[in-house]
Coordinates of C-alpha atoms in Angstrom, one line a residue:
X1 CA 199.9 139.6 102.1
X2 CA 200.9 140.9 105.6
X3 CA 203.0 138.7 106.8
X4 CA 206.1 140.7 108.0
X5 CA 204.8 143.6 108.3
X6 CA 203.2 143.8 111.6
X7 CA 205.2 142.6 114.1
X8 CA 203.2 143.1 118.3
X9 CA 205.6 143.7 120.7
X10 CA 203.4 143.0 124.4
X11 CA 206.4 144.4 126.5
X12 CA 206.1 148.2 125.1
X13 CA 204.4 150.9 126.3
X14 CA 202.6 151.6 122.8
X15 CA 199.0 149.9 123.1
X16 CA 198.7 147.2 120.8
X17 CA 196.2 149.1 118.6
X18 CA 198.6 151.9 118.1
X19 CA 201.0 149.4 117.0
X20 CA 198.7 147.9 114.3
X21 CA 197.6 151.0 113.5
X22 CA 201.5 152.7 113.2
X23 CA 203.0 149.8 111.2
X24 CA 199.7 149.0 108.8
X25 CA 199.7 152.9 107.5
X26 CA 204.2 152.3 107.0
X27 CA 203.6 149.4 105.0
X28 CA 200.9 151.7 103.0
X29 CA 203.0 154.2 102.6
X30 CA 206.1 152.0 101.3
X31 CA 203.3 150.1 99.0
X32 CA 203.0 146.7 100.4
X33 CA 199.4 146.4 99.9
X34 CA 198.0 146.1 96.6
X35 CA 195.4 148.6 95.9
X36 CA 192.9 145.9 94.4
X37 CA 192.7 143.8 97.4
X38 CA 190.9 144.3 100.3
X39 CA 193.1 144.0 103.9
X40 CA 192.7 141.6 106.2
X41 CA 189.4 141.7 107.9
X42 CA 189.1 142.4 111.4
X43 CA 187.6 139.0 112.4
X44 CA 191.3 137.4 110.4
X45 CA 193.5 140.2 111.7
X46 CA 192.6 139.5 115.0
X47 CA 193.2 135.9 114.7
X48 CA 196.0 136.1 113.5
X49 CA 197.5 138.5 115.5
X50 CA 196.0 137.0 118.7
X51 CA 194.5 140.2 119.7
X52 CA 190.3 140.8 120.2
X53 CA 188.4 142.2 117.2
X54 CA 187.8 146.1 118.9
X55 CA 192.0 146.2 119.0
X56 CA 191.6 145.9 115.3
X57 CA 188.5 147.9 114.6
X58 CA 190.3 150.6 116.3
X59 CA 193.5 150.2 114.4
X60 CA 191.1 150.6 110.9
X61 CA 188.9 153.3 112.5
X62 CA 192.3 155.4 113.0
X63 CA 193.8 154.3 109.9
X64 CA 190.5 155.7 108.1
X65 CA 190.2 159.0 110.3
X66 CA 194.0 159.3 109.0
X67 CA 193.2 158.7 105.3
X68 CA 195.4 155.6 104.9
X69 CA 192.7 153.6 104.2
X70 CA 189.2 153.6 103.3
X71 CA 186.1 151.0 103.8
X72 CA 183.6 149.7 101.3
X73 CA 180.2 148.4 102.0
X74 CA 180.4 144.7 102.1
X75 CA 184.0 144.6 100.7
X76 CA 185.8 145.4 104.2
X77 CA 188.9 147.8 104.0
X78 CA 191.0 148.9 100.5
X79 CA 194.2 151.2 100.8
X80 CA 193.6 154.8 100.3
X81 CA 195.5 155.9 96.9
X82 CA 195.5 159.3 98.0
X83 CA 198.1 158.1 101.0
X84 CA 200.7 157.4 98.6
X85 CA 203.7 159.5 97.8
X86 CA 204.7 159.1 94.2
X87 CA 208.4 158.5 94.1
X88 CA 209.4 159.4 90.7
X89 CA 208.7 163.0 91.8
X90 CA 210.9 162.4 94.9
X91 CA 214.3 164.3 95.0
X92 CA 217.6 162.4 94.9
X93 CA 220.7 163.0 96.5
X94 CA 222.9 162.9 93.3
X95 CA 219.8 164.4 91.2
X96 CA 220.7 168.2 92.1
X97 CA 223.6 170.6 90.3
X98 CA 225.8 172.5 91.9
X99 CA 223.7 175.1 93.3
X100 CA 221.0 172.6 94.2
X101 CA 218.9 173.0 91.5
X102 CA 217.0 170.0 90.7
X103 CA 218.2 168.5 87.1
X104 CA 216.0 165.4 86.5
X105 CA 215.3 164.4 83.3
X106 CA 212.2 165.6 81.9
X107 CA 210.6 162.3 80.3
X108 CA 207.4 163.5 79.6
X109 CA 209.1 166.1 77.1
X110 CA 211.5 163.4 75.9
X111 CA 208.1 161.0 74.8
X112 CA 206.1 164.1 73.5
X113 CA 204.7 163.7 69.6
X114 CA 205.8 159.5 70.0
X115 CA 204.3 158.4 73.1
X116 CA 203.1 155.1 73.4
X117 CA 200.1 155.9 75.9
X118 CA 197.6 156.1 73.7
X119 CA 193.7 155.7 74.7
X120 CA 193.3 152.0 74.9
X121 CA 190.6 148.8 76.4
X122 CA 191.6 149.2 80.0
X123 CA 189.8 147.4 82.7
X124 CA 189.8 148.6 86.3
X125 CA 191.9 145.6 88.3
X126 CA 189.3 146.2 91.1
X127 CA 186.2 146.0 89.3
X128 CA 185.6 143.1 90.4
X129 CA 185.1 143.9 93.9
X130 CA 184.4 147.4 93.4
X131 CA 180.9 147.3 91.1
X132 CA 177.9 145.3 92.3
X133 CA 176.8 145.2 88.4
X134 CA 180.3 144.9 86.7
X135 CA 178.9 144.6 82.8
X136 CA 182.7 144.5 82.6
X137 CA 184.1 142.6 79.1
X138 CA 186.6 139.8 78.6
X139 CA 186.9 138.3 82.2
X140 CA 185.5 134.6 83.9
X141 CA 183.6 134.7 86.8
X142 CA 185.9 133.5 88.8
X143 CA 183.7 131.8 91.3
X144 CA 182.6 129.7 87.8
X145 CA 186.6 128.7 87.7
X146 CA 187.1 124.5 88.7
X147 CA 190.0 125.8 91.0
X148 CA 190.6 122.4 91.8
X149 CA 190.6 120.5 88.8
X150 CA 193.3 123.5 87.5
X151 CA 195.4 123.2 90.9
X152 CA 195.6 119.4 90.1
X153 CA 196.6 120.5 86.4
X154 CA 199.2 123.1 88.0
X155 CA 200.8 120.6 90.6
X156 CA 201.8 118.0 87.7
X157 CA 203.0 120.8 85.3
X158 CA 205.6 121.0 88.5
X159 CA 206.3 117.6 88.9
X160 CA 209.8 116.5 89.3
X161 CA 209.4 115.2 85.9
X162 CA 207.8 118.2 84.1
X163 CA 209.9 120.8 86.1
X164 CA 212.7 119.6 83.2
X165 CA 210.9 121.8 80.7
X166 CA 211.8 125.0 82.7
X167 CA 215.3 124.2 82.8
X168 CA 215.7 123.6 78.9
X169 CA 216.3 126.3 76.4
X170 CA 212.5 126.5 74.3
X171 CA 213.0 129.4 72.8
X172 CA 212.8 127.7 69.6
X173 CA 209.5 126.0 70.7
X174 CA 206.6 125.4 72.7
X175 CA 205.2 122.5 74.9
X176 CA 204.5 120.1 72.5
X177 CA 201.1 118.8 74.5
X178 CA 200.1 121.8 74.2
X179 CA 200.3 122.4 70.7
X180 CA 199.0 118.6 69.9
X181 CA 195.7 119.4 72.2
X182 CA 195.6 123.2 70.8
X183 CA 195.1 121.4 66.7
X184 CA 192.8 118.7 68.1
X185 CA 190.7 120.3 70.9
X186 CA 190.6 123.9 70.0
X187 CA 191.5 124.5 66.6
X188 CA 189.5 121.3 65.0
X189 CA 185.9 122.7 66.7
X190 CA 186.7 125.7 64.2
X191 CA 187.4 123.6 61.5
X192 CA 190.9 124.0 61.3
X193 CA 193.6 121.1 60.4
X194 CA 197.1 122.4 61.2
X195 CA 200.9 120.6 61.6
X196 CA 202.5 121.1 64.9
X197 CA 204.6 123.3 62.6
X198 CA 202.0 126.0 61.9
X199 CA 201.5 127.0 65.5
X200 CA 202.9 129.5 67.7
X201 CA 201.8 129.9 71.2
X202 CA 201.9 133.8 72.5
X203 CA 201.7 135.4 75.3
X204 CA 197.6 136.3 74.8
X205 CA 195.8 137.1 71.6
X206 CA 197.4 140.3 72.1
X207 CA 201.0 139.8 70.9
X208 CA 200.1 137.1 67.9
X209 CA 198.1 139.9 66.4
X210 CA 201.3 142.4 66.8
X211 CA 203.7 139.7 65.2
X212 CA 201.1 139.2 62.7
X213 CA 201.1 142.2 61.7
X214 CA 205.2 143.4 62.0
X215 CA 205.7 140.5 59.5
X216 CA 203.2 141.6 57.3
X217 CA 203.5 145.2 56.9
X218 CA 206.4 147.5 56.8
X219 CA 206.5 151.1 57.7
X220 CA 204.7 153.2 55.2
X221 CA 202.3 150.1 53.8
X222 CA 198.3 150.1 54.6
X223 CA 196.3 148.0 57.0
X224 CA 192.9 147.9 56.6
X225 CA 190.8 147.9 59.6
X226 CA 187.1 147.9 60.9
X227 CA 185.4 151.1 61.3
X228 CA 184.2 150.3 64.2
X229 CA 186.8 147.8 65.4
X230 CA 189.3 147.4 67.9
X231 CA 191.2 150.1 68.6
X232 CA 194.6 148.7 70.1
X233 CA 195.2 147.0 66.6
X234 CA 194.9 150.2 65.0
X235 CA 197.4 152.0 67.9
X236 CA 199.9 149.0 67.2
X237 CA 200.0 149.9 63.7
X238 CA 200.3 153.3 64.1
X239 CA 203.5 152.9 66.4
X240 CA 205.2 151.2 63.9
X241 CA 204.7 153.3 61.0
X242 CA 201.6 151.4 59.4
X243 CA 198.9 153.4 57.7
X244 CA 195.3 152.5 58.3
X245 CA 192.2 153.3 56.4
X246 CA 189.4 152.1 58.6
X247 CA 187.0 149.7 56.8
X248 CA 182.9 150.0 57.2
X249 CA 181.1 147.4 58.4
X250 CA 176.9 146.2 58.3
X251 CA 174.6 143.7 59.9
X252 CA 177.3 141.1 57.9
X253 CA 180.2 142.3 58.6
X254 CA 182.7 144.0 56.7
X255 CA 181.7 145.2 53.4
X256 CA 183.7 144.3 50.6
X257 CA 184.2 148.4 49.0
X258 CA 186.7 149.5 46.8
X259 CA 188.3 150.6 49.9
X260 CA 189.4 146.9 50.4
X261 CA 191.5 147.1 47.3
X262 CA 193.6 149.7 48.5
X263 CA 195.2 148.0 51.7
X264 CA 198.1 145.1 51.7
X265 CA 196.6 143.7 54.9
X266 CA 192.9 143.2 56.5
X267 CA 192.5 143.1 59.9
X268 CA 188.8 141.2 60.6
X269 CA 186.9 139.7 63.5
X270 CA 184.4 137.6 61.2
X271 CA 183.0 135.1 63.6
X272 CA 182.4 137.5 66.3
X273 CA 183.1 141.3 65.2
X274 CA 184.7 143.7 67.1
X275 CA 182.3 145.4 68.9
X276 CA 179.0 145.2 66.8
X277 CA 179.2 141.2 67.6
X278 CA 177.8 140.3 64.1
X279 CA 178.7 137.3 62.0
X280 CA 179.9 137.6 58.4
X281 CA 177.9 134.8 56.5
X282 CA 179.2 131.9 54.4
X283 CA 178.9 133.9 51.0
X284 CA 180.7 137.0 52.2
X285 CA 183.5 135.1 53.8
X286 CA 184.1 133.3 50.2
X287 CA 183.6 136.6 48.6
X288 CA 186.3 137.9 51.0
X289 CA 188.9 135.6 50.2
X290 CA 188.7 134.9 46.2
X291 CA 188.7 139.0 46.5
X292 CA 192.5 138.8 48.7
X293 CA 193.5 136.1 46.8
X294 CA 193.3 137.5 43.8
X295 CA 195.0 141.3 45.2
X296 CA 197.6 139.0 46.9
X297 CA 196.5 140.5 49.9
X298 CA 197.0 139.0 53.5
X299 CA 193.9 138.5 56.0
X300 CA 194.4 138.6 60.0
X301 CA 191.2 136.8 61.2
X302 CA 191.1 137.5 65.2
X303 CA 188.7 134.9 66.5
X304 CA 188.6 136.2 70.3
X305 CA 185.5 135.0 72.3
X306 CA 185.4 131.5 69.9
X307 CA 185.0 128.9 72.3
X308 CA 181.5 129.5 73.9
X309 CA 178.9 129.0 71.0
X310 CA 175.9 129.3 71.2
X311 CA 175.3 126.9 68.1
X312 CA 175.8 123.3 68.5
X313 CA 177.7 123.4 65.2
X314 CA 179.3 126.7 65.2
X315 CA 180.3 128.5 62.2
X316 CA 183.5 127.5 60.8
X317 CA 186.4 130.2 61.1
X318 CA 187.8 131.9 57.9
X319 CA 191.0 130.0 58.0
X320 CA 189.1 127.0 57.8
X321 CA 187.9 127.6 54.4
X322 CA 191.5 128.9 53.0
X323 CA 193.0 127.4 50.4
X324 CA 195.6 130.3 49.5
X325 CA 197.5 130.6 52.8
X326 CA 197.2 134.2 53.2
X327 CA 195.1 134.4 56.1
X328 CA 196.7 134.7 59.1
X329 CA 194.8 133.1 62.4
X330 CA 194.9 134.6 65.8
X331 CA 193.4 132.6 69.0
X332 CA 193.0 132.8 72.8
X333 CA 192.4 131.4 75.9
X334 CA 192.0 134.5 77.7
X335 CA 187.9 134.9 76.9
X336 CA 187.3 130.7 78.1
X337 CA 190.0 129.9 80.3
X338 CA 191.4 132.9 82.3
X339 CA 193.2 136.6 81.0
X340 CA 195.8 136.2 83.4
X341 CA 197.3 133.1 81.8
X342 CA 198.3 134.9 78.6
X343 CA 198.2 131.7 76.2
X344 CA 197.3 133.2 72.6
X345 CA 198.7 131.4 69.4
X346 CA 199.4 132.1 65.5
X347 CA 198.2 129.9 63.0
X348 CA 199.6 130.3 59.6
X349 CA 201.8 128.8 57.0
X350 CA 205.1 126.8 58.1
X351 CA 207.2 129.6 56.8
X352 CA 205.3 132.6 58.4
X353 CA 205.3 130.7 61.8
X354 CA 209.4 130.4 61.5
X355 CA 209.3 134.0 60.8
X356 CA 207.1 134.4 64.0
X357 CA 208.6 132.2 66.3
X358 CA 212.1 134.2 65.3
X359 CA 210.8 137.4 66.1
X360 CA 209.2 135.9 69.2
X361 CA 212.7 135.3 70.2
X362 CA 213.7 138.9 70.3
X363 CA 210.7 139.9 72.6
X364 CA 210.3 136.5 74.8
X365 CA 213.5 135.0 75.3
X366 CA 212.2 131.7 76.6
X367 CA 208.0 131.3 76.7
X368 CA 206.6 130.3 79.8
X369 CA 206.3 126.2 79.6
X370 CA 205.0 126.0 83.2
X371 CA 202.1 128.0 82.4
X372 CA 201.9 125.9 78.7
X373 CA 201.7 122.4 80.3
X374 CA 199.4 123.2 83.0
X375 CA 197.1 124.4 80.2
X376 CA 198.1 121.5 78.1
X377 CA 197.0 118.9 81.1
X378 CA 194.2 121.4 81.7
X379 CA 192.8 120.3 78.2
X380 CA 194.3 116.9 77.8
X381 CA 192.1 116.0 80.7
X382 CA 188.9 116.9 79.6
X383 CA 188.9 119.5 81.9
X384 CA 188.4 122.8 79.4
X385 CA 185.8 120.9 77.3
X386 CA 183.3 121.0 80.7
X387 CA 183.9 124.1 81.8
X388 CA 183.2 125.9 78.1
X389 CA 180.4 123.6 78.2
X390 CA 179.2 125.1 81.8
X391 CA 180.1 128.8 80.4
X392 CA 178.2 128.2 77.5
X393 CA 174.8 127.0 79.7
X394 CA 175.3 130.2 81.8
X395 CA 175.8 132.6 79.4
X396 CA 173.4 131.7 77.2
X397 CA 170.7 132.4 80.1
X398 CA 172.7 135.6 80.7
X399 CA 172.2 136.7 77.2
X400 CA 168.2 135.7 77.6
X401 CA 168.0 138.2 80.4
X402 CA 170.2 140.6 79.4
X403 CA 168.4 141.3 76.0
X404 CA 165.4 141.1 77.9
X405 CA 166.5 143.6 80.1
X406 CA 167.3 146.0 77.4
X407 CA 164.3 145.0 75.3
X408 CA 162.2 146.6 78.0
X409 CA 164.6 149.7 78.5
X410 CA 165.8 150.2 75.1
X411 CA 163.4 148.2 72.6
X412 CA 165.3 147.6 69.3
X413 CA 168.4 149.2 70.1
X414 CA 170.3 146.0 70.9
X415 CA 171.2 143.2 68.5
X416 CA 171.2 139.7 70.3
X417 CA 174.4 138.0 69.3
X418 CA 174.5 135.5 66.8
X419 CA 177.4 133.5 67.2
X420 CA 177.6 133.5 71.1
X421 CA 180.6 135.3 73.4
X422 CA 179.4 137.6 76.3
X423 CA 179.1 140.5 75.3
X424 CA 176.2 142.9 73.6
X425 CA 176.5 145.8 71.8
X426 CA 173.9 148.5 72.5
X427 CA 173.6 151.8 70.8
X428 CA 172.1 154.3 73.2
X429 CA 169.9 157.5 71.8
X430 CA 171.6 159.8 69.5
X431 CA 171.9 162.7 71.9
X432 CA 173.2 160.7 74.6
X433 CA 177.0 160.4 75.6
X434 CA 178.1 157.1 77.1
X435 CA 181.1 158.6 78.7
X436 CA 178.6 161.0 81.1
X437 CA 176.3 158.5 81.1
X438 CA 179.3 156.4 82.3
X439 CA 180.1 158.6 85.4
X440 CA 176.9 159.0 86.2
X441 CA 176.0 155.6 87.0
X442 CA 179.7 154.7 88.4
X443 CA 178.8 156.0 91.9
X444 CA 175.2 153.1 91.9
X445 CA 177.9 150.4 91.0
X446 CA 177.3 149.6 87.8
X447 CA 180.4 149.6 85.0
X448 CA 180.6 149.3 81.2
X449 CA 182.8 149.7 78.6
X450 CA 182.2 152.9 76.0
X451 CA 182.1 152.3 72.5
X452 CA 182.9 155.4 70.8
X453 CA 186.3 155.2 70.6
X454 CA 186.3 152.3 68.7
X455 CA 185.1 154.1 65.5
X456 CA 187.3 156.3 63.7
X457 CA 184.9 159.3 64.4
X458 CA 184.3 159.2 68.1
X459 CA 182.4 162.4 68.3
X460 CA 179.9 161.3 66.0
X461 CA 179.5 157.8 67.5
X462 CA 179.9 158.6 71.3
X463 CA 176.2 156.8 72.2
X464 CA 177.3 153.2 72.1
X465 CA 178.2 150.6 74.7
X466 CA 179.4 147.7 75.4
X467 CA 177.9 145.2 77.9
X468 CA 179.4 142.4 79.4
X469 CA 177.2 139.2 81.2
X470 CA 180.2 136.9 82.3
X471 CA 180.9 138.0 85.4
X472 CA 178.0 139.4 86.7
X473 CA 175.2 137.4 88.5
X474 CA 172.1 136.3 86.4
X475 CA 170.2 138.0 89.4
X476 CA 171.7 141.1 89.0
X477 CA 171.1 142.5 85.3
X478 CA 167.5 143.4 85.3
X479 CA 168.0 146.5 87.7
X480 CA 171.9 147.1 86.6
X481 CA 170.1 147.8 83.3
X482 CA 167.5 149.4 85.0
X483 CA 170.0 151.8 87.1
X484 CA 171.8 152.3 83.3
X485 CA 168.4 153.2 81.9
X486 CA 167.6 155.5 84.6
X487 CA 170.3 157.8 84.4
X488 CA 169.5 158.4 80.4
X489 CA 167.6 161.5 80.6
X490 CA 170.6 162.7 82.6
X491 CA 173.4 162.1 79.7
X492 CA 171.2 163.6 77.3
X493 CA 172.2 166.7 75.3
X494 CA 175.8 166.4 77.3
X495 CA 178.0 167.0 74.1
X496 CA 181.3 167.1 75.8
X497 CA 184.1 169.4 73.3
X498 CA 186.4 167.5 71.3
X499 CA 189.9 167.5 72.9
X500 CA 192.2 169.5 70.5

């Protein structure tokens, strides 16, 4: 990460310390160090350098007296994001009239009334390393990862051999190993028999949900969503024009109202919902599609957090049981292999996945095949069966103490999932507000997700959470609750006002 940037010169008169010290706060400055990372440790700097330990530890003590960087119990040294200058606000040369008034464009009038940055799930990149209880959604544990087994998978994607794959034009395909282990491996545990034909990979669940839905719906045409449910679908459809009329849900799911009637397209989370975590039973589901058959209405069924079951035979997904076509299946890897890959896919009708794979074309020129056959050997290998079979173990004993944890905090106001995942969803007292309840626990280490914004009246709702047990250590969630439940009395009667 350093390499390059400190370079010891033993002839000149600066001390070696001031050195370090100088040339670590320049490459700061210029943003060379990633502010999610943690700089090399004195003990390594040292090393490396060839210089003794208090050298170093003076170069960080100075740097930290300085406000370039700052130190974290147990975690070592993090750049300071208070040291950087922001250079969008800098002045340029050619960015001045005549009498050298400053005439920069003013973007943040330009994207006023049709911005795209609109309040969305956002993870810290840190969190990781910054919270000792990180009840943080949607990641792996990474030291759960079988680094090896996937750098053996990674080295053969690369082969001589394999390497062909990146030189060829596939913008009009995708590795077919992956697909063939996607319909057998993945797909088939959810019941699901598909032709290479009606599979698209995507880059994450993420942008098969936002083709599924541009193909579906045109400007000025109704999407029906979960009230609560996930809030970037909704934000999707709202930048392109789609209406949404927000769907209620109960302990099954979502309920079949006349408000169903009234939408072209339904966006649901069946196996798993988004965020309650209940599952729709057998008899709703068939309800659910004789009803859209018979509007001619089309179904997106987002099956995020599928692979870890806690069933031996899991319920079978929606698309399983469709015999009309018009459901529309959206998968990922991202909750049972790792976010960063970004392999999501589309399962639908031949026709609607030439559609996709088209429009696919527009955004994603060429999809990344290196990434697709490492994943492809990755599963072919046995490889992904173990591990979601090691997940599963672990977070089932997770979700044991977790609920636990919260029985004897919060008794009754926590559902244990049915269908499996990592995540619980707890509703909190009525008077209390997650979001100061939130920063009020942030400085003892502990994170979680808010729910309220995921229901169309966040004011109402704003005493849910959501707690995630995949990254954080079994040992750890009785007094992260605890720390959670402590600070209750705290949030109480906060009522923040409603931004205008």
């Amino acid at each position: 990460m350093y390499e390059g940037t400190i370079v010891l010169d033993r002839r000149s008169p600066e001390s070696l310390q001031k050195q370090i010290r100088r040339q670590i706060a320049i490459a700061i400055v210029n943003r060379q160090y990633p502010l999610d990372q943690p700089l090399p440790s004195v003990r390594k700097l040292a090393a490396d350098l060839q210089v003794s330990t208090t050298t170093v530890a003076l170069a960080y003590n100075g740097l930290t007296t300085d406000g370039f960087v700052k130190g974290r119990a147990r975690s070592g040294y993090f750049v300071n994001p208070d040291a950087l200058t922001d250079p969008g606000h800098a002045l340029r040369p050619d960015a001045r009239g005549e009498l050298g008034v400053p005439t920069r464009v003013d973007y943040r009038k330009l994207f006023r009334g049709r911005s795209f940055d609109r309040e969305r799930v956002v993870k810290p990149s840190d969190c990781l390393v910054r919270y000792r209880y990180p009840f943080v959604c949607g990641l792996i544990d990474p030291s759960l990862f079988p680094v090896a087994r996937w750098g053996e998978c990674v080295r053969d994607a690369v082969s001589a051999v394999a390497i062909g794959n990146c030189a060829t034009d596939f913008s009009d395909t995708d590795d077919q190993m992956l697909i063939e282990q996607l319909t057998q491996r993945v797909l088939a545990k959810r019941g699901i028999v598909a032709h290479p034909d009606e599979v698209l990979v995507t880059l994450g669940g993420q942008q098969a949900l936002y083709l599924a839905m541009r193909l579906l719906l045109a400007p000025g045409e109704t999407l029906g969503v979960e009230d609560p449910g996930y809030p970037d679908v909704v934000n999707m459809a709202r930048i392109e024009g789609i209406q949404v009329r927000r769907l209620p849900v109960d302990p099954k799911g979502l309920v079949l109202s006349e408000e169903v009637d009234r939408c072209k397209c339904l966006f649901v989370t069946p196996s798993h919902q988004f965020p309650t975590t209940v599952t729709m039973p057998l008899e709703r589901e068939l309800d659910l599609l004789n009803l859209t058959a018979k509007n001619g209405q089309f179904v997106i069924e987002d099956d995020y957090e599928s692979d870890v079951s806690f069933h031996k035979t899991p319920p079978r997904a929606l698309k399983s049981l469709d015999r009309w076509g018009n459901v529309i299946y959206v998968g990922s890897l991202s909750k049972s292999l790792l976010p960063g890959l970004r392999i999501g896919y589309l399962v639908a009708d031949r026709e609607f996945i030439r559609e996709a794979r088209a429009l696919r074309h527009y955004m994603l020129r060429h999809p990344p095949v290196n990434n697709q056959r490492s994943v492809a050997l990755f599963l072919q290998r046995g490889y992904f069966d173990r591990f979601v079979a090691r997940l599963t173990r672990i977070y089932t004993k997770r979700c044991d103490v977790m609920h636990e944890s919260l029985e004897r905090h919060f008794p009754g106001a926590a559902v244990k999932p049915e269908y499996g995942g990592a995540i619980i969803w707890l509703r909190l007292p009525e008077d209390v507000d997650a979001e100061v309840l939130h920063r009020l626990v942030e400085p003892e280490g502990v994170f979680f997700e808010t729910g309220g914004f995921t229901f169309s009246d966040q004011i109402q709702n704003r005493n849910h959470i959501r707690l995630g047990y995949s990254v954080i250590n079994e040992s750890l969630i009785p007094e992260g609750i605890r720390r959670v439940a402590q600070a209750v009395p705290a949030a109480r009667g906060v009522a923040e006002p409603a931004e205008a």
